[in-house]
Amino acid sequence: MLINETPPSIRRIDTSRDDAYAFEVTGHITASDIENMYGLLEGAYLLHEKIDLIVIIHDYEGFDWSAALREKSMLGKTHALKHIRKYAVVGGPSWMGPTMAVLRPFFSMEMRHFDLEQQNEAWDWLQAEPAPPEV
């Protein structure tokens, strides 16, 4: 058995609220990163009808577009839309904010883009914060 030496590009962050979920995205996003994130979100939907979500993106190096267009990924995105109450994206490539602004009217969830320096404002908007590290 081979061990993947590349750490995942999407990492879950524990939060102060049961129904608030957070992910940190770094580097190049692959199909397995996306499948892992949607798996974690599917578990959240079993526990909560509606969730708030924050995705913090830094050191972005690209995206495996073929992974995003896979049937399983598309189904995950469609299913997620029914369960997300508030969606905050922090940072990311320069096209992220304008793209969210264009798409906002087509979704029932509240969604906002924040610059990386506005991360605290994004957490405040969700009325959540990162959970303190366990000692």
CSV table of C-alpha atoms in Angstrom, one decimal:
chain,number,residue,atom,x,y,z
A,1,MET,CA,0.0,0.0,0.0
A,2,LEU,CA,1.3,3.5,-0.9
A,3,ILE,CA,0.9,6.4,1.4
A,4,ASN,CA,-0.1,9.7,-0.3
A,5,GLU,CA,2.6,12.2,0.8
A,6,THR,CA,0.6,15.2,-0.4
A,7,PRO,CA,-1.6,16.6,2.4
A,8,PRO,CA,-5.2,17.3,1.5
A,9,SER,CA,-5.8,20.8,0.1
A,10,ILE,CA,-9.1,21.1,1.9
A,11,ARG,CA,-9.1,20.8,5.7
A,12,ARG,CA,-12.1,21.1,8.1
A,13,ILE,CA,-11.9,23.7,10.9
A,14,ASP,CA,-13.9,23.0,14.1
A,15,THR,CA,-16.2,25.9,15.0
A,16,SER,CA,-18.0,27.3,18.0
A,17,ARG,CA,-21.5,26.2,16.7
A,18,ASP,CA,-22.8,22.7,15.9
A,19,ASP,CA,-24.4,24.0,12.7
A,20,ALA,CA,-21.5,26.1,11.4
A,21,TYR,CA,-19.0,24.4,9.3
A,22,ALA,CA,-15.6,25.7,8.1
A,23,PHE,CA,-13.0,24.6,5.6
A,24,GLU,CA,-9.5,25.9,4.8
A,25,VAL,CA,-8.5,25.6,1.2
A,26,THR,CA,-4.8,25.8,0.2
A,27,GLY,CA,-2.8,24.8,-2.9
A,28,HIS,CA,-4.2,22.9,-5.8
A,29,ILE,CA,-7.6,21.3,-5.3
A,30,THR,CA,-8.1,17.8,-6.6
A,31,ALA,CA,-11.0,15.4,-7.1
A,32,SER,CA,-10.3,13.6,-3.8
A,33,ASP,CA,-10.3,16.9,-1.9
A,34,ILE,CA,-13.7,17.7,-3.3
A,35,GLU,CA,-15.1,14.3,-2.6
A,36,ASN,CA,-13.8,14.5,1.0
A,37,MET,CA,-15.4,17.9,1.5
A,38,TYR,CA,-18.7,16.8,0.1
A,39,GLY,CA,-18.6,13.7,2.3
A,40,LEU,CA,-18.1,15.9,5.4
A,41,LEU,CA,-21.0,18.1,4.3
A,42,GLU,CA,-23.3,15.1,3.7
A,43,GLY,CA,-22.7,14.2,7.3
A,44,ALA,CA,-23.6,17.7,8.4
A,45,TYR,CA,-26.9,17.5,6.5
A,46,LEU,CA,-27.8,14.4,8.4
A,47,LEU,CA,-27.4,16.3,11.6
A,48,HIS,CA,-28.8,19.7,10.6
A,49,GLU,CA,-31.5,20.7,8.1
A,50,LYS,CA,-29.6,24.0,7.6
A,51,ILE,CA,-26.0,24.9,8.1
A,52,ASP,CA,-23.8,28.0,7.8
A,53,LEU,CA,-20.6,27.5,5.8
A,54,ILE,CA,-17.3,29.4,5.6
A,55,VAL,CA,-14.5,28.5,3.2
A,56,ILE,CA,-11.2,30.3,3.7
A,57,ILE,CA,-8.9,30.2,0.6
A,58,HIS,CA,-5.3,31.1,0.7
A,59,ASP,CA,-2.2,30.2,-1.3
A,60,TYR,CA,-4.5,29.0,-4.1
A,61,GLU,CA,-2.7,27.2,-6.9
A,62,GLY,CA,-5.6,26.1,-9.1
A,63,PHE,CA,-8.4,23.6,-9.4
A,64,ASP,CA,-9.0,20.3,-11.1
A,65,TRP,CA,-11.9,21.4,-13.3
A,66,SER,CA,-12.6,17.9,-14.5
A,67,ALA,CA,-13.2,17.0,-10.9
A,68,ALA,CA,-15.7,19.8,-10.5
A,69,LEU,CA,-17.6,18.6,-13.5
A,70,ARG,CA,-17.9,15.0,-12.5
A,71,GLU,CA,-21.4,13.7,-11.9
A,72,LYS,CA,-20.8,13.0,-8.2
A,73,SER,CA,-19.4,16.6,-7.7
A,74,MET,CA,-22.4,18.1,-9.5
A,75,LEU,CA,-24.8,16.1,-7.4
A,76,GLY,CA,-23.0,17.2,-4.2
A,77,LYS,CA,-23.3,20.8,-5.2
A,78,THR,CA,-27.0,20.5,-6.0
A,79,HIS,CA,-27.7,18.8,-2.7
A,80,ALA,CA,-25.7,21.3,-0.7
A,81,LEU,CA,-27.7,24.2,-2.0
A,82,LYS,CA,-30.8,23.0,-0.1
A,83,HIS,CA,-29.0,22.9,3.2
A,84,ILE,CA,-26.9,26.0,3.3
A,85,ARG,CA,-28.3,29.1,5.0
A,86,LYS,CA,-25.3,31.4,4.9
A,87,TYR,CA,-22.2,30.9,2.8
A,88,ALA,CA,-19.0,33.0,3.3
A,89,VAL,CA,-16.0,32.7,1.1
A,90,VAL,CA,-12.8,34.4,2.3
A,91,GLY,CA,-9.9,35.1,0.0
A,92,GLY,CA,-9.4,33.1,-3.2
A,93,PRO,CA,-8.5,34.1,-6.7
A,94,SER,CA,-9.4,37.5,-8.0
A,95,TRP,CA,-12.5,36.2,-9.9
A,96,MET,CA,-14.1,34.7,-6.8
A,97,GLY,CA,-15.8,37.9,-5.5
A,98,PRO,CA,-17.3,39.0,-8.8
A,99,THR,CA,-18.4,35.5,-9.6
A,100,MET,CA,-20.3,35.2,-6.3
A,101,ALA,CA,-21.9,38.6,-6.9
A,102,VAL,CA,-23.2,37.5,-10.3
A,103,LEU,CA,-24.6,34.2,-8.9
A,104,ARG,CA,-26.1,35.6,-5.7
A,105,PRO,CA,-29.5,36.4,-7.1
A,106,PHE,CA,-30.0,32.8,-8.3
A,107,PHE,CA,-29.6,31.2,-4.9
A,108,SER,CA,-31.9,31.2,-1.8
A,109,MET,CA,-28.9,31.1,0.6
A,110,GLU,CA,-27.2,34.3,1.7
A,111,MET,CA,-23.7,34.4,0.3
A,112,ARG,CA,-20.8,36.9,0.6
A,113,HIS,CA,-17.2,37.1,-0.4
A,114,PHE,CA,-14.7,38.6,2.0
A,115,ASP,CA,-11.0,39.5,1.3
A,116,LEU,CA,-8.5,37.4,3.2
A,117,GLU,CA,-7.9,40.4,5.5
A,118,GLN,CA,-11.6,40.4,6.4
A,119,GLN,CA,-11.6,36.9,7.8
A,120,ASN,CA,-12.8,38.1,11.2
A,121,GLU,CA,-15.7,40.0,9.6
A,122,ALA,CA,-16.7,36.8,7.8
A,123,TRP,CA,-16.8,34.8,11.1
A,124,ASP,CA,-18.8,37.6,12.7
A,125,TRP,CA,-21.3,37.5,9.7
A,126,LEU,CA,-21.8,33.8,10.4
A,127,GLN,CA,-22.0,34.5,14.2
A,128,ALA,CA,-19.4,31.8,14.7
A,129,GLU,CA,-15.7,31.5,15.3
A,130,PRO,CA,-13.0,28.8,15.0
A,131,ALA,CA,-13.1,26.5,18.0
A,132,PRO,CA,-10.2,26.9,20.4
A,133,PRO,CA,-7.6,24.1,20.0
A,134,GLU,CA,-8.2,21.2,22.4
A,135,VAL,CA,-5.6,20.9,25.1
